[in-house]
Amino acid sequence: MIRVAVVGAAGFIGGELLRLLVGHPEVEVTAAVSSRFAGKRVDGVHPNLRSATDLTFCPADDVDEYDTVFLATPHGAAMAQIERWTGHSKQVIDLTGDFRLEDTEVFQRYYRSSHVAPHLLGEFVPGIPELHRERLRGADLVSVPGCMAVAGTLSLHPIRDLIGPEAHLDARTGSSGSGATAGEDNLHAFRSGAMRVFAPTGHRHEAEIARHVGVRVTMTATGVEAVRGVQTVCHVTPKPGVDEKAVRRAFRERYRDEPFVRLVAQHRGRYRYPEPKILSGSNFCDVGFAFDEDTGRLTTIAALDNLMKGGAGNAVQCLNIRMGWPENLGLSFPGLHPV
Amino acid sequence: MSDCPQCTDEVSISDSARLNEIVECAGCRNELEIVALSPTVLALAPEIEEDWGE
């Protein structure tokens, strides 16, 4: 058993991490850190964990020594406190945006603030097992990408040699992506029924996808009615000579042995393309595509649960890889249907 | 095994398969018709035919 701590444990990602880790056969959760709820029972904030754990939240000052610390704090807090956590833990898995980009100028442009630990930016291995599995086997510092960035990256990376240099990504996300402390704009009265284009241009995940895929990315992000779920629809131009079979072959060969990525591009059936609704609670990312040979246009689609493959599930997958455990340990839930 | 003519996925064909039998491709979920045996050749099954299913 390894000893782990979750920092920012009262948030949505923190709660999802606790849900996965308290049921993980190789992990003992010894600290759930929350300054806001210090002294309160974890299952008071995360009622789905009733009878699963008797943990109470503790303040950051009470930290001990750990094998792994998961950082699920608001953006900015991880880089400000990174020395504390690396000093108390053999491995740090960061789920914030603080270490997702390598370039300080790009970071400043997208996050509108200076990085306070720029010397560590290049030290974090991106938490995308499908792209960095070998590096993750020895990684003591891991940065888990944003939810829409994971979906966009996985829907483009296999075909990056088959497409032109630009991609436009249209992303839809559920309300849990706004976090447990989302502001007034996320009141039910305002959000319910809305399809809010909250980032018509310049979303932060553009830079992450561009970094991983190697194409120029523009992105539009819309908040939709769902609580969980991300769906990305990406428009690209295939290179001359590329046809549907070549695209399908690229996806199939790239993801054939991946435990959590499935190719869903069917000509028949009720869910012919990736649909986040049936992925709630699961660690799968479904990717698919449609090829219009008349117009020469290629559309890729990806779906995932933003709190799972888009966050906590991906982080636990990275932990499993680092520890040499089966990659799907604690992550085998297939999702619900109907839901 | 035989390749799907639509998506090139491998389609499993049983030893007892018969001519004109319909199988489903696991990759693209198209219905495929066995139009030849030994070797097996698959073609996209027509979606609508006058006596379909009769």
Tab-separated table of C-alpha atoms in Angstrom:
chain	number	residue	atom	x	y	z
A	1	MET	CA	0.000	0.000	0.000
A	2	ILE	CA	1.183	3.519	-0.707
A	3	ARG	CA	0.215	6.599	1.262
A	4	VAL	CA	-1.416	9.382	-0.713
A	5	ALA	CA	-2.781	12.836	-0.020
A	6	VAL	CA	-5.333	14.782	-2.017
A	7	VAL	CA	-4.934	18.554	-1.806
A	8	GLY	CA	-8.002	20.534	-2.749
A	9	ALA	CA	-10.037	17.518	-1.719
A	10	ALA	CA	-13.332	19.379	-1.285
A	11	GLY	CA	-13.633	20.303	-4.954
A	12	PHE	CA	-15.218	18.272	-7.723
A	13	ILE	CA	-11.924	16.856	-8.987
A	14	GLY	CA	-10.767	16.305	-5.404
A	15	GLY	CA	-13.961	14.405	-4.630
A	16	GLU	CA	-13.562	12.274	-7.734
A	17	LEU	CA	-9.966	11.503	-6.748
A	18	LEU	CA	-11.156	10.424	-3.302
A	19	ARG	CA	-13.885	8.255	-4.816
A	20	LEU	CA	-11.303	6.436	-6.933
A	21	LEU	CA	-8.527	6.281	-4.361
A	22	VAL	CA	-10.491	5.070	-1.328
A	23	GLY	CA	-11.551	2.092	-3.449
A	24	HIS	CA	-8.100	1.503	-4.912
A	25	PRO	CA	-6.624	-1.779	-3.609
A	26	GLU	CA	-3.037	-0.493	-3.497
A	27	VAL	CA	-3.668	2.944	-1.999
A	28	GLU	CA	-4.300	4.300	1.474
A	29	VAL	CA	-5.653	7.841	1.480
A	30	THR	CA	-4.079	9.390	4.565
A	31	ALA	CA	-4.924	13.047	4.023
A	32	ALA	CA	-7.736	14.992	2.369
A	33	VAL	CA	-6.537	18.579	2.469
A	34	SER	CA	-9.010	21.454	2.432
A	35	SER	CA	-8.518	24.746	4.220
A	36	ARG	CA	-12.206	25.591	3.801
A	37	PHE	CA	-13.527	22.385	5.348
A	38	ALA	CA	-10.722	21.494	7.776
A	39	GLY	CA	-12.107	19.376	10.625
A	40	LYS	CA	-15.270	18.433	8.726
A	41	ARG	CA	-16.037	14.906	7.594
A	42	VAL	CA	-15.246	14.146	3.962
A	43	ASP	CA	-18.589	12.436	3.425
A	44	GLY	CA	-20.348	15.645	4.437
A	45	VAL	CA	-19.025	17.339	1.309
A	46	HIS	CA	-18.950	14.207	-0.847
A	47	PRO	CA	-22.049	12.251	0.242
A	48	ASN	CA	-21.396	9.518	-2.314
A	49	LEU	CA	-18.517	8.458	-0.029
A	50	ARG	CA	-20.740	7.665	2.983
A	51	SER	CA	-19.553	4.395	4.515
A	52	ALA	CA	-16.591	4.364	2.139
A	53	THR	CA	-14.353	6.515	4.353
A	54	ASP	CA	-14.233	8.083	7.808
A	55	LEU	CA	-11.683	10.697	6.764
A	56	THR	CA	-11.956	14.305	7.842
A	57	PHE	CA	-10.470	17.194	5.918
A	58	CYS	CA	-7.240	18.604	7.302
A	59	PRO	CA	-5.448	21.897	6.728
A	60	ALA	CA	-2.318	22.024	4.601
A	61	ASP	CA	-0.220	22.724	7.696
A	62	ASP	CA	-0.981	19.248	9.048
A	63	VAL	CA	0.675	17.419	6.197
A	64	ASP	CA	2.858	14.367	6.762
A	65	GLU	CA	5.074	12.364	4.416
A	66	TYR	CA	3.457	10.707	1.401
A	67	ASP	CA	4.299	8.535	-1.545
A	68	THR	CA	2.050	10.551	-3.850
A	69	VAL	CA	0.313	13.897	-3.538
A	70	PHE	CA	-2.484	14.866	-5.929
A	71	LEU	CA	-2.955	18.613	-6.356
A	72	ALA	CA	-6.537	19.563	-7.220
A	73	THR	CA	-6.314	23.155	-6.073
A	74	PRO	CA	-7.427	26.254	-7.965
A	75	HIS	CA	-5.082	27.353	-10.738
A	76	GLY	CA	-2.119	29.265	-9.315
A	77	ALA	CA	-2.052	27.561	-5.921
A	78	ALA	CA	-0.075	24.554	-7.116
A	79	MET	CA	2.866	26.530	-8.477
A	80	ALA	CA	2.866	28.778	-5.407
A	81	GLN	CA	3.149	25.780	-3.064
A	82	ILE	CA	5.005	23.301	-5.218
A	83	GLU	CA	8.145	23.251	-3.048
A	84	ARG	CA	6.059	22.279	-0.020
A	85	TRP	CA	4.509	19.327	-1.805
A	86	THR	CA	7.654	18.063	-3.469
A	87	GLY	CA	9.260	18.263	-0.027
A	88	HIS	CA	6.632	16.014	1.497
A	89	SER	CA	6.086	13.492	-1.272
A	90	LYS	CA	8.051	11.235	-3.617
A	91	GLN	CA	5.614	11.957	-6.447
A	92	VAL	CA	3.379	14.921	-7.239
A	93	ILE	CA	0.508	14.623	-9.713
A	94	ASP	CA	-0.817	18.088	-10.482
A	95	LEU	CA	-4.306	18.465	-11.942
A	96	THR	CA	-4.250	22.263	-12.161
A	97	GLY	CA	-3.217	24.292	-15.178
A	98	ASP	CA	0.015	25.425	-13.577
A	99	PHE	CA	2.456	23.018	-15.206
A	100	ARG	CA	0.674	22.107	-18.424
A	101	LEU	CA	2.690	24.354	-20.697
A	102	GLU	CA	6.438	24.386	-21.238
A	103	ASP	CA	6.865	27.961	-22.410
A	104	THR	CA	6.600	30.817	-19.890
A	105	GLU	CA	5.502	33.320	-22.563
A	106	VAL	CA	2.734	31.032	-23.761
A	107	PHE	CA	1.721	30.475	-20.138
A	108	GLN	CA	1.539	34.219	-19.516
A	109	ARG	CA	-0.508	34.792	-22.669
A	110	TYR	CA	-3.122	32.168	-21.796
A	111	TYR	CA	-3.219	32.486	-17.995
A	112	ARG	CA	-2.618	36.255	-17.840
A	113	SER	CA	-0.146	35.913	-14.991
A	114	SER	CA	3.542	35.214	-14.564
A	115	HIS	CA	4.673	31.756	-13.596
A	116	VAL	CA	6.216	31.653	-10.121
A	117	ALA	CA	8.110	28.375	-10.622
A	118	PRO	CA	9.260	28.578	-14.239
A	119	HIS	CA	12.295	26.379	-13.586
A	120	LEU	CA	9.912	23.429	-13.096
A	121	LEU	CA	7.778	23.932	-16.206
A	122	GLY	CA	9.796	21.507	-18.291
A	123	GLU	CA	10.135	18.989	-15.475
A	124	PHE	CA	6.518	17.855	-15.421
A	125	VAL	CA	5.639	14.943	-17.695
A	126	PRO	CA	2.266	15.479	-19.386
A	127	GLY	CA	-0.267	13.070	-17.919
A	128	ILE	CA	-1.420	11.620	-21.207
A	129	PRO	CA	-0.598	7.899	-21.077
A	130	GLU	CA	-1.436	7.466	-24.749
A	131	LEU	CA	1.396	9.856	-25.689
A	132	HIS	CA	3.870	9.622	-22.802
A	133	ARG	CA	3.530	6.169	-21.261
A	134	GLU	CA	7.252	5.412	-21.167
A	135	ARG	CA	8.125	8.738	-19.545
A	136	LEU	CA	5.314	8.303	-17.022
A	137	ARG	CA	6.847	5.024	-15.794
A	138	GLY	CA	9.599	7.047	-14.135
A	139	ALA	CA	7.849	10.365	-13.595
A	140	ASP	CA	7.908	11.946	-10.138
A	141	LEU	CA	6.270	15.119	-11.450
A	142	VAL	CA	3.154	14.737	-13.599
A	143	SER	CA	0.858	17.421	-14.989
A	144	VAL	CA	-2.580	16.152	-15.968
A	145	PRO	CA	-3.991	18.097	-18.946
A	146	GLY	CA	-7.283	19.937	-19.062
A	147	CYS	CA	-10.398	17.952	-19.866
A	148	MET	CA	-11.057	19.490	-23.282
A	149	ALA	CA	-7.348	19.302	-24.065
A	150	VAL	CA	-7.340	15.545	-23.456
A	151	ALA	CA	-10.348	15.034	-25.712
A	152	GLY	CA	-8.999	17.300	-28.444
A	153	THR	CA	-5.523	15.817	-28.293
A	154	LEU	CA	-6.698	12.212	-28.442
A	155	SER	CA	-8.968	13.009	-31.399
A	156	LEU	CA	-6.148	14.610	-33.394
A	157	HIS	CA	-2.853	13.005	-32.461
A	158	PRO	CA	-3.226	9.770	-34.488
A	159	ILE	CA	-3.952	11.707	-37.687
A	160	ARG	CA	-1.552	14.597	-37.267
A	161	ASP	CA	0.505	13.448	-40.261
A	162	LEU	CA	-2.623	13.160	-42.415
A	163	ILE	CA	-3.979	16.690	-41.956
A	164	GLY	CA	-3.118	20.295	-42.706
A	165	PRO	CA	-1.476	22.612	-40.170
A	166	GLU	CA	-4.650	24.070	-38.674
A	167	ALA	CA	-7.458	22.653	-36.571
A	168	HIS	CA	-10.583	24.334	-35.255
A	169	LEU	CA	-12.061	22.707	-32.201
A	170	ASP	CA	-15.603	23.228	-30.938
A	171	ALA	CA	-15.891	22.008	-27.343
A	172	ARG	CA	-18.987	21.494	-25.184
A	173	THR	CA	-18.676	21.003	-21.450
A	174	GLY	CA	-20.893	20.251	-18.480
A	175	SER	CA	-21.184	22.512	-15.458
A	176	SER	CA	-18.855	20.504	-13.198
A	177	GLY	CA	-15.989	21.799	-15.334
A	178	SER	CA	-16.501	25.154	-13.659
A	179	GLY	CA	-15.524	23.703	-10.293
A	180	ALA	CA	-17.230	23.527	-6.903
A	181	THR	CA	-16.689	27.231	-6.218
A	182	ALA	CA	-18.055	28.505	-9.519
A	183	GLY	CA	-19.422	32.016	-9.338
A	184	GLU	CA	-22.812	33.609	-9.691
A	185	ASP	CA	-22.900	33.019	-13.432
A	186	ASN	CA	-23.284	29.328	-12.690
A	187	LEU	CA	-26.407	29.671	-10.588
A	188	HIS	CA	-29.006	27.179	-11.773
A	189	ALA	CA	-31.343	30.017	-12.747
A	190	PHE	CA	-28.785	31.372	-15.184
A	191	ARG	CA	-27.214	28.184	-16.394
A	192	SER	CA	-30.159	25.821	-16.788
A	193	GLY	CA	-31.219	25.505	-20.394
A	194	ALA	CA	-28.429	27.768	-21.571
A	195	MET	CA	-25.843	26.952	-24.218
A	196	ARG	CA	-23.334	29.535	-23.138
A	197	VAL	CA	-20.416	30.275	-25.425
A	198	PHE	CA	-18.043	31.197	-22.629
A	199	ALA	CA	-14.858	31.153	-24.725
A	200	PRO	CA	-15.535	31.963	-28.391
A	201	THR	CA	-11.782	32.341	-28.937
A	202	GLY	CA	-8.567	31.977	-27.015
A	203	HIS	CA	-9.424	29.169	-24.578
A	204	ARG	CA	-6.406	27.991	-22.554
A	205	HIS	CA	-6.634	24.462	-23.832
A	206	GLU	CA	-5.727	25.673	-27.338
A	207	ALA	CA	-2.113	25.907	-26.256
A	208	GLU	CA	-2.094	22.453	-24.688
A	209	ILE	CA	-3.537	20.734	-27.748
A	210	ALA	CA	-1.148	22.597	-30.031
A	211	ARG	CA	1.758	21.517	-27.837
A	212	HIS	CA	0.810	17.842	-27.952
A	213	VAL	CA	-0.424	17.538	-31.528
A	214	GLY	CA	1.874	19.964	-33.327
A	215	VAL	CA	-0.789	21.848	-35.292
A	216	ARG	CA	-2.162	25.360	-34.869
A	217	VAL	CA	-5.373	25.159	-32.849
A	218	THR	CA	-8.261	27.571	-32.501
A	219	MET	CA	-11.021	26.699	-30.119
A	220	THR	CA	-14.546	27.603	-29.098
A	221	ALA	CA	-15.943	26.391	-25.775
A	222	THR	CA	-19.609	26.225	-24.822
A	223	GLY	CA	-21.215	25.333	-21.508
A	224	VAL	CA	-24.223	23.040	-21.941
A	225	GLU	CA	-26.934	21.559	-19.754
A	226	ALA	CA	-25.022	18.473	-18.570
A	227	VAL	CA	-23.292	18.194	-15.175
A	228	ARG	CA	-20.538	15.869	-16.371
A	229	GLY	CA	-19.158	15.428	-19.835
A	230	VAL	CA	-17.041	16.965	-22.533
A	231	GLN	CA	-17.468	16.587	-26.255
A	232	THR	CA	-15.090	18.057	-28.798
A	233	VAL	CA	-15.808	18.374	-32.510
A	234	CYS	CA	-12.739	19.261	-34.488
A	235	HIS	CA	-12.615	20.428	-38.104
A	236	VAL	CA	-9.463	19.781	-40.129
A	237	THR	CA	-8.437	19.530	-43.757
A	238	PRO	CA	-6.943	16.213	-44.803
A	239	LYS	CA	-3.853	16.227	-46.988
A	240	PRO	CA	-4.340	15.300	-50.676
A	241	GLY	CA	-4.763	11.575	-51.179
A	242	VAL	CA	-5.995	10.873	-47.666
A	243	ASP	CA	-9.274	8.966	-47.612
A	244	GLU	CA	-11.631	7.552	-44.983
A	245	LYS	CA	-9.853	4.227	-44.839
A	246	ALA	CA	-6.510	5.861	-44.129
A	247	VAL	CA	-8.000	7.896	-41.302
A	248	ARG	CA	-9.718	4.876	-39.798
A	249	ARG	CA	-6.541	2.838	-40.075
A	250	ALA	CA	-4.556	5.562	-38.281
A	251	PHE	CA	-7.002	5.705	-35.380
A	252	ARG	CA	-7.355	1.936	-35.174
A	253	GLU	CA	-3.648	1.217	-35.169
A	254	ARG	CA	-2.871	4.001	-32.722
A	255	TYR	CA	-5.457	2.979	-30.132
A	256	ARG	CA	-5.657	-0.786	-30.679
A	257	ASP	CA	-3.896	-1.576	-27.391
A	258	GLU	CA	-5.035	1.413	-25.350
A	259	PRO	CA	-7.156	0.404	-22.356
A	260	PHE	CA	-9.181	3.608	-22.226
A	261	VAL	CA	-9.508	4.904	-25.790
A	262	ARG	CA	-12.097	3.430	-28.137
A	263	LEU	CA	-12.752	4.179	-31.779
A	264	VAL	CA	-16.448	4.936	-32.223
A	265	ALA	CA	-17.249	5.799	-35.826
A	266	GLN	CA	-20.135	3.626	-36.852
A	267	HIS	CA	-22.479	3.772	-39.800
A	268	ARG	CA	-25.338	2.239	-37.836
A	269	GLY	CA	-26.586	2.222	-34.275
A	270	ARG	CA	-28.011	4.569	-31.661
A	271	TYR	CA	-24.712	6.112	-30.571
A	272	ARG	CA	-22.706	6.192	-33.780
A	273	TYR	CA	-20.254	8.833	-32.611
A	274	PRO	CA	-18.684	9.625	-29.220
A	275	GLU	CA	-21.327	10.579	-26.678
A	276	PRO	CA	-20.310	11.779	-23.200
A	277	LYS	CA	-23.612	10.792	-21.603
A	278	ILE	CA	-22.767	7.080	-21.560
A	279	LEU	CA	-19.257	7.707	-20.227
A	280	SER	CA	-20.234	9.284	-16.898
A	281	GLY	CA	-18.047	7.890	-14.146
A	282	SER	CA	-15.890	5.898	-16.555
A	283	ASN	CA	-12.304	6.542	-17.593
A	284	PHE	CA	-12.928	6.036	-21.291
A	285	CYS	CA	-12.348	8.564	-24.004
A	286	ASP	CA	-14.245	7.647	-27.153
A	287	VAL	CA	-12.927	9.099	-30.394
A	288	GLY	CA	-14.491	9.037	-33.821
A	289	PHE	CA	-14.555	10.826	-37.127
A	290	ALA	CA	-16.568	11.559	-40.235
A	291	PHE	CA	-15.017	12.062	-43.632
A	292	ASP	CA	-16.797	14.003	-46.356
A	293	GLU	CA	-15.063	13.046	-49.559
A	294	ASP	CA	-17.191	15.487	-51.591
A	295	THR	CA	-15.880	18.534	-49.750
A	296	GLY	CA	-12.594	17.068	-48.574
A	297	ARG	CA	-13.479	17.848	-44.997
A	298	LEU	CA	-12.618	15.747	-41.980
A	299	THR	CA	-14.366	16.085	-38.635
A	300	THR	CA	-13.112	14.318	-35.537
A	301	ILE	CA	-15.211	13.833	-32.428
A	302	ALA	CA	-14.192	12.911	-28.894
A	303	ALA	CA	-16.119	12.444	-25.659
A	304	LEU	CA	-15.156	11.815	-22.051
A	305	ASP	CA	-16.196	12.465	-18.474
A	306	ASN	CA	-14.392	15.673	-17.553
A	307	LEU	CA	-13.906	14.558	-13.950
A	308	MET	CA	-12.547	11.142	-14.999
A	309	LYS	CA	-10.473	10.812	-18.183
A	310	GLY	CA	-10.508	14.598	-18.189
A	311	GLY	CA	-9.074	14.773	-14.645
A	312	ALA	CA	-9.083	12.344	-11.708
A	313	GLY	CA	-9.298	9.104	-13.690
A	314	ASN	CA	-6.439	10.133	-15.908
A	315	ALA	CA	-4.403	11.022	-12.813
A	316	VAL	CA	-5.014	7.588	-11.260
A	317	GLN	CA	-4.108	5.961	-14.578
A	318	CYS	CA	-0.801	7.859	-14.431
A	319	LEU	CA	-0.277	6.650	-10.839
A	320	ASN	CA	-0.913	3.049	-11.907
A	321	ILE	CA	1.660	3.387	-14.672
A	322	ARG	CA	4.224	4.953	-12.338
A	323	MET	CA	3.798	2.177	-9.777
A	324	GLY	CA	3.832	-0.636	-12.320
A	325	TRP	CA	0.296	-1.723	-11.472
A	326	PRO	CA	-2.298	-2.796	-14.037
A	327	GLU	CA	-3.315	0.395	-15.782
A	328	ASN	CA	-7.013	-0.129	-15.178
A	329	LEU	CA	-6.683	-0.815	-11.427
A	330	GLY	CA	-9.524	1.025	-9.720
A	331	LEU	CA	-10.736	2.342	-13.069
A	332	SER	CA	-12.747	-0.496	-14.529
A	333	PHE	CA	-16.233	1.049	-14.161
A	334	PRO	CA	-17.727	0.990	-17.675
A	335	GLY	CA	-20.295	3.763	-17.304
A	336	LEU	CA	-24.081	3.634	-17.072
A	337	HIS	CA	-26.721	3.036	-19.696
A	338	PRO	CA	-29.379	4.231	-19.764
A	339	VAL	CA	-28.683	7.234	-17.592
B	1	MET	CA	-11.329	-13.481	-41.216
B	2	SER	CA	-12.168	-11.119	-44.032
B	3	ASP	CA	-11.756	-7.367	-44.450
B	4	CYS	CA	-14.712	-5.011	-44.281
B	5	PRO	CA	-15.000	-3.257	-47.665
B	6	GLN	CA	-16.081	-0.061	-45.925
B	7	CYS	CA	-13.625	0.400	-43.051
B	8	THR	CA	-11.032	-2.376	-43.656
B	9	ASP	CA	-11.533	-3.802	-40.153
B	10	GLU	CA	-11.181	-7.543	-39.939
B	11	VAL	CA	-14.553	-9.295	-39.821
B	12	SER	CA	-14.814	-12.705	-38.242
B	13	ILE	CA	-16.549	-15.239	-40.489
B	14	SER	CA	-17.601	-18.595	-39.067
B	15	ASP	CA	-16.695	-21.841	-40.837
B	16	SER	CA	-20.369	-22.565	-41.350
B	17	ALA	CA	-21.077	-19.237	-43.081
B	18	ARG	CA	-23.226	-19.461	-46.191
B	19	LEU	CA	-23.453	-17.455	-49.365
B	20	ASN	CA	-25.587	-14.279	-49.040
B	21	GLU	CA	-25.467	-14.438	-45.227
B	22	ILE	CA	-25.421	-11.042	-43.529
B	23	VAL	CA	-22.722	-10.251	-40.955
B	24	GLU	CA	-22.025	-7.086	-39.014
B	25	CYS	CA	-18.674	-5.313	-38.974
B	26	ALA	CA	-17.565	-4.553	-35.400
B	27	GLY	CA	-15.651	-1.457	-36.559
B	28	CYS	CA	-18.205	0.538	-38.551
B	29	ARG	CA	-21.297	-1.583	-37.758
B	30	ASN	CA	-22.218	-1.816	-41.406
B	31	GLU	CA	-24.166	-4.869	-42.482
B	32	LEU	CA	-22.123	-6.889	-44.936
B	33	GLU	CA	-23.231	-9.592	-47.326
B	34	ILE	CA	-21.092	-12.631	-48.048
B	35	VAL	CA	-20.991	-12.535	-51.831
B	36	ALA	CA	-18.414	-15.286	-52.313
B	37	LEU	CA	-16.923	-18.160	-50.336
B	38	SER	CA	-13.461	-19.759	-50.497
B	39	PRO	CA	-12.128	-17.139	-50.304
B	40	THR	CA	-14.729	-15.089	-48.522
B	41	VAL	CA	-15.673	-11.812	-50.171
B	42	LEU	CA	-17.813	-9.233	-48.409
B	43	ALA	CA	-19.853	-6.401	-49.879
B	44	LEU	CA	-21.969	-3.698	-48.301
B	45	ALA	CA	-25.430	-5.151	-47.875
B	46	PRO	CA	-28.123	-3.139	-49.590
B	47	GLU	CA	-30.114	-1.187	-47.032
B	48	ILE	CA	-33.501	-1.783	-48.619
B	49	GLU	CA	-34.600	-4.509	-50.957
B	50	GLU	CA	-38.021	-5.567	-51.989
B	51	ASP	CA	-37.925	-8.914	-50.229
B	52	TRP	CA	-35.498	-7.959	-47.504
B	53	GLY	CA	-35.778	-10.333	-44.605
B	54	GLU	CA	-38.302	-12.603	-46.297
